[in-house]
């Protein structure tokens, strides 16, 4: 069974002005589509066909660069679209478990936001910033290069990503040029905390996300 490019859960222009329509068109329709088709080509006819993406990434050290880069690219972008919404932004509701966990593990929402934004702004070159949950439901923030993510056995920070921010230049350059910090700040206006909350609640249930 091949992996499928997920549809965007909103229109290309839905996240504007924070993320512009042209960037979304190219990012989803070209970049994410490319990672998906190249992942399928990399696993075709191998033992990886039919495996969950999480399982492939957890053992990625055993496979080639094509699986690492395109498997990561497929998973990371699938997560990215799902944790944004035109109705997003603000802070998670106090009724959500994710709110309690953020306060417990970072001290406050502002402290979490600072940690996440710093990871995104200081990731050198192309990569991602992550909010992850470990096996004990504890939260942490980290950054990874290229299309790596914390599910991979080759990555130092480990856990299940429940929020990710793409800081490759292809994610923001058309609208923000070199101003990555402005893009990072704008991202907080579109975070879908309901989706992040659901991912937090389900992180250790063993189900596949995509
Ligand atoms: Mn990207």
XYZ file of N, CA and C and ligand atoms in Angstrom:
631
model
N 0.847 -1.199 0.000
C 0.000 0.000 0.000
C 0.879 1.244 0.000
N 0.591 2.139 -0.901
C 1.409 3.343 -1.015
C 0.857 4.447 -0.103
N 1.749 5.354 0.259
C 1.312 6.521 1.028
C 0.649 7.529 0.092
N -0.321 8.265 0.631
C -1.110 9.198 -0.162
C -0.921 10.614 0.368
N -0.733 11.554 -0.557
C -0.664 12.964 -0.160
C -2.004 13.363 0.450
N -2.012 13.770 1.731
C -3.297 14.171 2.319
C -3.771 15.509 1.744
N -5.074 15.646 1.601
C -5.624 16.939 1.196
C -5.373 17.964 2.290
N -5.225 19.224 1.892
C -5.203 20.293 2.892
C -6.583 20.372 3.539
N -6.651 20.550 4.854
C -7.963 20.636 5.514
C -8.606 22.030 5.412
N -8.066 22.882 4.544
C -8.584 24.242 4.338
C -8.086 24.699 2.976
N -8.574 25.836 2.491
C -8.154 26.316 1.172
C -6.734 26.900 1.236
N -6.117 27.055 0.060
C -4.741 27.563 0.008
C -4.599 28.941 0.643
N -5.651 29.748 0.530
C -5.544 31.119 1.048
C -6.081 31.264 2.473
N -6.454 30.148 3.088
C -7.137 30.212 4.389
C -6.250 30.746 5.509
N -4.938 30.540 5.394
C -4.046 30.927 6.494
C -3.441 32.324 6.285
N -3.792 32.974 5.168
C -3.297 34.326 4.899
C -3.898 35.285 5.926
N -3.170 36.326 6.321
C -1.873 36.773 5.777
C -0.669 36.079 6.430
N -0.916 35.175 7.356
C 0.207 34.584 8.098
C 1.041 33.664 7.206
N 0.338 32.850 6.400
C 1.011 32.066 5.358
C 0.212 32.287 4.076
N 0.892 32.764 3.037
C 0.212 33.191 1.814
C -0.176 32.009 0.934
N -1.147 32.245 0.060
C -1.719 31.183 -0.770
C -0.691 30.561 -1.717
N 0.150 31.374 -2.325
C 1.124 30.843 -3.294
C 2.112 29.893 -2.602
N 2.552 30.290 -1.410
C 3.446 29.411 -0.642
C 2.751 28.090 -0.337
N 1.484 28.154 0.058
C 0.757 26.924 0.394
C 0.598 26.031 -0.844
N 0.308 26.649 -1.999
C 0.137 25.871 -3.235
C 1.403 25.093 -3.577
N 2.540 25.805 -3.535
C 3.809 25.167 -3.904
C 4.238 24.168 -2.834
N 4.043 24.567 -1.575
C 4.531 23.746 -0.464
C 3.787 22.404 -0.418
N 2.472 22.471 -0.532
C 1.674 21.239 -0.492
C 1.720 20.507 -1.842
N 1.461 21.237 -2.909
C 1.286 20.605 -4.222
C 2.573 20.164 -4.892
N 3.692 20.790 -4.529
C 4.982 20.420 -5.135
C 5.896 19.726 -4.118
N 6.212 20.413 -3.016
C 7.172 19.843 -2.063
C 6.614 18.592 -1.384
N 5.442 18.715 -0.757
C 4.897 17.559 -0.030
C 4.540 16.431 -1.004
N 4.002 16.800 -2.151
C 3.693 15.774 -3.157
C 4.969 15.056 -3.599
N 6.053 15.800 -3.716
C 7.328 15.210 -4.114
C 7.865 14.238 -3.075
N 7.816 14.629 -1.799
C 8.278 13.717 -0.739
C 7.438 12.439 -0.745
N 6.142 12.593 -0.964
C 5.246 11.431 -0.924
C 5.560 10.462 -2.066
N 5.706 10.999 -3.278
C 5.966 10.089 -4.406
C 7.361 9.477 -4.315
N 8.321 10.236 -3.807
C 9.682 9.689 -3.685
C 9.760 8.655 -2.565
N 8.972 8.860 -1.492
C 8.908 7.829 -0.445
C 8.341 6.542 -1.020
N 7.258 6.662 -1.771
C 6.654 5.464 -2.362
C 7.632 4.749 -3.299
N 8.405 5.545 -4.060
C 9.395 4.933 -4.957
C 10.494 4.238 -4.152
N 10.873 4.838 -3.010
C 11.977 4.284 -2.210
C 11.593 2.974 -1.534
N 10.312 2.804 -1.196
C 9.908 1.589 -0.476
C 9.284 0.539 -1.399
N 9.025 0.897 -2.647
C 8.364 -0.046 -3.570
C 9.170 -1.328 -3.692
N 8.495 -2.446 -3.478
C 9.146 -3.734 -3.627
C 10.055 -4.121 -2.474
N 10.078 -3.314 -1.401
C 10.926 -3.648 -0.244
C 10.045 -4.115 0.917
N 10.712 -4.535 1.991
C 10.020 -4.985 3.204
C 9.229 -3.851 3.860
N 9.495 -2.617 3.458
C 8.826 -1.479 4.097
C 7.431 -1.224 3.536
N 7.128 -1.793 2.391
C 5.798 -1.605 1.799
C 4.741 -2.132 2.751
N 3.733 -1.283 3.042
C 2.645 -1.706 3.910
C 2.875 -1.407 5.376
N 4.099 -0.965 5.740
C 4.366 -0.629 7.142
C 3.850 0.767 7.461
N 3.542 0.992 8.748
C 3.126 2.325 9.198
C 4.316 3.272 9.081
N 4.043 4.544 8.783
C 5.128 5.513 8.647
C 5.905 5.640 9.962
N 5.199 5.552 11.094
C 5.875 5.664 12.396
C 6.890 4.537 12.581
N 6.518 3.335 12.118
C 7.403 2.179 12.255
C 8.625 2.332 11.350
N 8.404 2.847 10.139
C 9.516 3.077 9.213
C 10.501 4.081 9.806
N 9.969 5.162 10.370
C 10.841 6.219 10.896
C 11.575 5.762 12.157
N 10.931 4.918 12.963
C 11.550 4.447 14.210
C 12.781 3.588 13.947
N 12.871 3.025 12.743
C 14.013 2.164 12.380
C 14.761 2.720 11.170
N 14.741 4.035 11.025
C 15.219 4.643 9.783
C 16.731 4.459 9.587
N 17.462 4.215 10.667
C 18.915 4.017 10.548
C 19.252 2.792 9.696
N 18.300 1.886 9.553
C 18.554 0.650 8.783
C 18.344 0.857 7.290
N 17.859 2.032 6.908
C 17.490 2.248 5.513
C 18.278 3.409 4.917
N 18.096 3.637 3.641
C 18.893 4.632 2.937
C 18.400 6.054 3.137
N 19.161 6.977 2.568
C 18.826 8.397 2.688
C 17.477 8.718 2.052
N 17.088 7.966 1.038
C 15.804 8.224 0.381
C 14.634 7.996 1.319
N 14.729 6.966 2.144
C 13.668 6.676 3.107
C 13.671 7.721 4.219
N 14.862 8.068 4.701
C 14.978 9.057 5.782
C 14.430 10.417 5.340
N 14.909 10.899 4.194
C 14.527 12.246 3.765
C 13.072 12.330 3.317
N 12.625 11.352 2.559
C 11.266 11.416 2.019
C 10.228 10.883 2.991
N 10.610 9.913 3.815
C 9.711 9.460 4.874
C 9.479 10.569 5.885
N 10.571 11.256 6.243
C 10.436 12.403 7.132
C 9.603 13.494 6.485
N 9.889 13.783 5.232
C 9.147 14.832 4.523
C 7.664 14.521 4.425
N 7.329 13.264 4.178
C 5.916 12.869 4.117
C 5.242 13.069 5.471
N 5.854 12.542 6.525
C 5.240 12.614 7.861
C 5.174 14.060 8.366
N 6.306 14.780 8.240
C 6.394 16.110 8.840
C 5.356 17.063 8.253
N 5.205 17.030 6.925
C 4.238 17.938 6.305
C 2.801 17.515 6.583
N 2.554 16.207 6.660
C 1.203 15.736 7.002
C 0.806 16.266 8.373
N 1.759 16.222 9.307
C 1.496 16.770 10.644
C 1.307 18.291 10.595
N 2.180 18.946 9.838
C 2.185 20.420 9.783
C 0.819 20.976 9.361
N 0.259 20.449 8.262
C -1.042 20.962 7.801
C -2.118 20.737 8.858
N -2.003 19.623 9.568
C -3.079 19.237 10.492
C -3.090 20.061 11.775
N -1.988 20.710 12.088
C -1.950 21.486 13.333
C -2.094 22.981 13.085
N -2.564 23.344 11.875
C -2.869 24.752 11.597
C -4.340 24.880 11.219
N -4.871 26.069 11.421
C -6.267 26.336 11.076
C -6.461 27.838 10.953
N -7.338 28.263 10.020
C -7.654 29.692 9.951
C -8.333 30.189 11.231
N -8.898 29.266 12.008
C -9.535 29.632 13.286
C -8.599 29.425 14.468
N -7.300 29.231 14.178
C -6.358 28.900 15.243
C -5.806 30.115 15.956
N -4.702 29.871 16.669
C -4.050 30.928 17.422
C -4.445 30.930 18.874
N -3.942 31.920 19.571
C -4.244 32.039 20.997
C -3.577 30.947 21.808
N -4.230 30.585 22.903
C -3.691 29.568 23.796
C -4.688 28.422 23.895
N -4.197 27.213 24.218
C -5.143 26.111 24.423
C -6.065 26.406 25.608
N -7.298 25.952 25.467
C -8.274 26.144 26.536
C -7.805 25.476 27.821
N -8.140 26.076 28.943
C -7.737 25.507 30.237
C -8.379 24.146 30.474
N -9.429 23.830 29.723
C -10.078 22.522 29.877
C -9.263 21.409 29.207
N -8.334 21.775 28.330
C -7.584 20.763 27.581
C -6.418 20.221 28.409
N -6.184 18.914 28.274
C -5.037 18.299 28.944
C -3.726 18.937 28.505
N -3.662 19.357 27.230
C -2.421 19.932 26.720
C -2.104 21.244 27.454
N -3.130 21.977 27.848
C -2.893 23.199 28.621
C -2.241 22.871 29.957
N -2.807 21.895 30.645
C -2.255 21.489 31.946
C -0.825 20.980 31.781
N -0.577 20.237 30.717
C 0.758 19.655 30.502
C 1.786 20.745 30.188
N 1.387 21.754 29.414
C 2.302 22.859 29.093
C 2.689 23.602 30.372
N 1.708 23.891 31.210
C 2.000 24.596 32.468
C 2.880 23.726 33.364
N 2.565 22.433 33.417
C 3.339 21.501 34.264
C 4.799 21.418 33.802
N 5.024 21.319 32.466
C 6.362 20.998 31.963
C 7.184 22.219 31.552
N 6.533 23.364 31.294
C 7.279 24.577 30.924
C 7.108 25.697 31.947
N 6.122 25.598 32.806
C 5.884 26.632 33.806
C 4.760 27.567 33.424
N 4.666 27.879 32.112
C 3.599 28.759 31.625
C 3.512 28.633 30.106
N 2.401 29.123 29.535
C 2.284 29.119 28.073
C 3.362 30.003 27.457
N 3.619 31.150 28.063
C 4.639 32.060 27.532
C 6.011 31.398 27.506
N 6.327 30.641 28.549
C 7.623 29.958 28.599
C 7.711 28.891 27.501
N 6.598 28.177 27.276
C 6.575 27.228 26.154
C 6.801 27.955 24.845
N 6.061 29.044 24.648
C 6.144 29.785 23.384
C 7.577 30.269 23.133
N 8.216 30.767 24.162
C 9.608 31.217 24.029
C 10.515 30.067 23.618
N 10.337 28.917 24.252
C 11.199 27.761 23.958
C 10.996 27.279 22.523
N 9.730 27.222 22.105
C 9.425 26.733 20.755
C 9.933 27.731 19.706
N 9.668 29.008 19.934
C 10.098 30.034 18.979
C 11.619 30.080 18.874
N 12.296 29.903 19.992
C 13.766 29.895 19.975
C 14.283 28.704 19.176
N 13.668 27.536 19.375
C 14.081 26.352 18.597
C 13.897 26.599 17.108
N 12.793 27.250 16.730
C 12.508 27.514 15.316
C 13.457 28.557 14.735
N 13.713 29.595 15.503
C 14.532 30.701 14.991
C 16.010 30.329 14.929
N 16.456 29.431 15.811
C 17.881 29.131 15.897
C 18.261 27.839 15.177
N 17.291 27.119 14.619
C 17.635 25.927 13.835
C 18.474 26.371 12.637
N 19.715 25.920 12.557
C 20.605 26.392 11.504
C 20.248 25.728 10.179
N 20.022 26.541 9.158
C 19.665 26.003 7.847
C 18.268 25.432 7.855
N 18.038 24.417 7.024
C 16.706 23.843 6.874
C 16.407 22.884 8.012
N 15.159 22.867 8.456
C 14.781 21.940 9.513
C 13.426 22.258 10.095
N 13.209 21.741 11.286
C 11.908 21.843 11.945
C 12.078 22.121 13.432
N 11.072 22.778 14.006
C 10.940 22.880 15.467
C 9.773 21.999 15.885
N 9.920 21.353 17.048
C 8.932 20.368 17.504
C 8.504 20.577 18.946
N 7.229 20.270 19.191
C 6.753 19.997 20.541
C 6.447 18.506 20.565
N 7.088 17.796 21.493
C 6.975 16.327 21.540
C 6.445 15.877 22.885
N 5.889 14.671 22.869
C 5.463 14.036 24.123
C 6.155 12.681 24.218
N 6.724 12.401 25.405
C 7.431 11.121 25.564
C 6.493 10.046 26.115
N 7.051 8.884 26.395
C 6.239 7.729 26.822
C 5.507 7.988 28.139
N 6.027 8.935 28.939
C 5.393 9.263 30.219
C 4.497 10.499 30.114
N 4.150 10.881 28.868
C 3.286 12.029 28.594
C 3.940 13.371 28.923
N 5.263 13.374 29.081
C 5.967 14.626 29.368
C 6.316 15.348 28.059
N 6.175 16.657 28.069
C 6.415 17.479 26.888
C 7.853 17.973 26.823
N 8.360 18.154 25.599
C 9.648 18.812 25.406
C 9.660 19.491 24.045
N 10.587 20.440 23.890
C 10.760 21.170 22.633
C 12.150 20.883 22.105
N 12.270 20.710 20.785
C 13.597 20.561 20.186
C 13.536 20.961 18.716
N 14.702 21.006 18.092
C 14.797 21.256 16.662
C 15.562 20.120 15.998
N 15.245 19.874 14.713
C 15.966 18.847 13.956
C 16.308 19.406 12.578
N 17.424 18.959 11.970
C 17.790 19.427 10.634
C 17.036 18.672 9.541
N 17.011 19.277 8.371
C 16.479 18.634 7.152
C 15.062 18.123 7.376
N 14.760 16.853 7.000
C 13.417 16.308 7.252
C 13.438 15.294 8.397
N 14.448 15.377 9.260
C 14.472 14.508 10.433
C 13.346 14.883 11.382
N 12.971 13.952 12.254
C 12.003 14.263 13.316
C 12.226 13.342 14.503
N 11.598 13.660 15.638
C 11.895 12.931 16.885
C 11.409 11.490 16.912
N 10.690 11.031 15.891
C 10.344 9.610 15.825
C 11.537 8.774 15.382
N 12.527 9.408 14.745
C 13.627 8.668 14.116
C 14.667 8.215 15.136
N 15.165 7.004 14.931
C 16.187 6.471 15.835
C 17.544 7.136 15.640
N 17.673 7.985 14.627
C 18.936 8.704 14.404
C 18.921 10.098 15.032
N 17.799 10.446 15.681
C 17.641 11.799 16.226
C 17.780 11.765 17.746
N 18.473 12.765 18.292
C 18.737 12.781 19.735
C 17.490 13.007 20.568
N 16.663 13.984 20.194
C 15.455 14.213 20.986
C 14.401 13.207 20.536
N 13.822 12.534 21.473
C 12.886 11.456 21.149
C 11.511 11.724 21.716
N 10.521 11.279 20.980
C 9.141 11.426 21.415
C 8.232 11.435 20.207
N 6.952 11.629 20.469
C 5.968 11.742 19.401
C 5.701 13.215 19.158
N 5.954 13.720 17.936
C 5.680 15.132 17.671
C 4.170 15.408 17.675
N 3.761 16.446 18.369
C 2.343 16.827 18.355
C 2.144 18.229 17.784
N 3.253 18.957 17.578
C 3.224 20.264 16.911
C 4.571 20.417 16.219
N 4.545 20.828 14.954
C 5.789 21.026 14.224
C 5.720 22.287 13.392
N 6.872 22.951 13.262
C 6.956 24.139 12.411
C 8.103 23.959 11.426
N 7.760 24.033 10.157
C 8.712 23.912 9.058
C 9.466 25.227 8.922
N 10.794 25.188 9.086
C 11.582 26.419 8.917
C 12.515 26.338 7.702
N 12.225 25.426 6.772
C 12.899 25.483 5.466
C 12.511 26.808 4.791
N 13.423 27.360 4.006
C 13.083 28.621 3.331
C 11.870 28.459 2.416
N 11.642 27.247 1.865
C 10.480 27.067 0.969
C 9.162 27.285 1.722
N 9.207 27.256 3.045
C 7.993 27.424 3.852
C 7.597 28.889 4.026
N 8.549 29.794 3.779
C 8.238 31.202 4.100
C 8.860 32.241 3.182
N 9.778 31.860 2.293
C 10.607 32.858 1.620
C 9.828 33.791 0.699
N 8.774 33.297 0.040
C 8.006 34.147 -0.890
C 7.415 35.345 -0.175
N 6.945 35.141 1.040
C 6.271 36.200 1.789
C 7.189 36.933 2.767
N 8.124 36.216 3.347
C 8.934 36.777 4.439
C 10.397 36.984 4.066
N 10.831 36.483 2.876
C 12.238 36.516 2.477
C 13.108 35.997 3.627
N 14.061 36.788 4.093
C 14.981 36.291 5.122
C 14.450 36.469 6.537
N 13.211 36.938 6.685
C 12.711 37.281 8.016
C 12.059 36.070 8.704
N 12.843 35.033 8.955
C 12.299 33.842 9.600
C 11.632 34.160 10.950
N 12.202 35.045 11.771
C 11.540 35.336 13.055
C 10.102 35.856 12.884
N 9.829 36.635 11.836
C 8.462 37.135 11.617
C 7.513 35.992 11.265
N 8.003 35.054 10.458
C 7.219 33.862 10.092
C 6.934 33.021 11.340
N 7.924 32.854 12.181
C 7.748 32.058 13.409
C 6.688 32.705 14.295
N 6.763 34.020 14.450
C 5.759 34.711 15.282
C 4.369 34.574 14.662
N 4.280 34.675 13.334
C 2.985 34.571 12.653
C 2.370 33.189 12.820
N 3.206 32.165 12.885
C 2.720 30.783 13.040
C 1.827 30.641 14.265
N 2.153 31.376 15.332
C 1.355 31.251 16.558
C -0.086 31.737 16.367
N -0.342 32.472 15.278
C -1.712 32.926 14.983
C -2.559 31.868 14.287
N -1.930 30.778 13.854
C -2.680 29.751 13.112
C -2.590 28.366 13.755
N -1.987 28.258 14.932
C -1.890 26.931 15.570
C -3.288 26.455 15.969
N -3.610 25.245 15.538
C -4.896 24.615 15.852
C -4.746 23.827 17.161
N -5.020 24.487 18.282
C -4.773 23.864 19.586
C -5.706 22.685 19.845
N -6.876 22.700 19.219
C -7.758 21.534 19.355
C -7.083 20.296 18.753
N -6.458 20.479 17.587
C -5.771 19.355 16.944
C -4.551 18.923 17.755
N -3.802 19.889 18.293
C -2.623 19.546 19.102
C -3.063 18.807 20.367
N -4.164 19.252 20.944
C -4.702 18.611 22.146
C -5.079 17.158 21.866
N -5.742 16.930 20.747
C -6.111 15.561 20.375
C -4.862 14.711 20.168
N -3.848 15.285 19.508
C -2.593 14.533 19.308
C -1.922 14.233 20.640
N -1.981 15.174 21.566
C -1.404 14.923 22.895
C -2.133 13.761 23.578
N -3.451 13.805 23.545
C -4.232 12.759 24.220
C -3.996 11.386 23.604
N -3.734 11.355 22.287
C -3.621 10.082 21.572
C -2.166 9.639 21.345
N -1.206 10.416 21.830
C 0.191 10.202 21.425
C 0.704 8.807 21.757
N 0.267 8.238 22.848
C 0.804 6.946 23.269
C -0.158 5.788 23.075
N -1.099 5.974 22.144
C -2.076 4.887 21.929
C -1.642 3.914 20.833
N -0.502 4.213 20.164
C 0.046 3.271 19.189
C -0.599 3.320 17.813
N -1.583 4.157 17.626
C -2.256 4.238 16.317
C -1.396 5.048 15.348
N -1.545 4.782 14.056
C -0.823 5.546 13.050
C -1.551 6.857 12.771
N -0.783 7.922 12.599
C -1.396 9.229 12.350
C -1.786 9.418 10.898
N -1.022 8.825 9.977
C -1.221 9.150 8.559
C -1.196 7.886 7.711
Mn 8.390 22.017 3.825
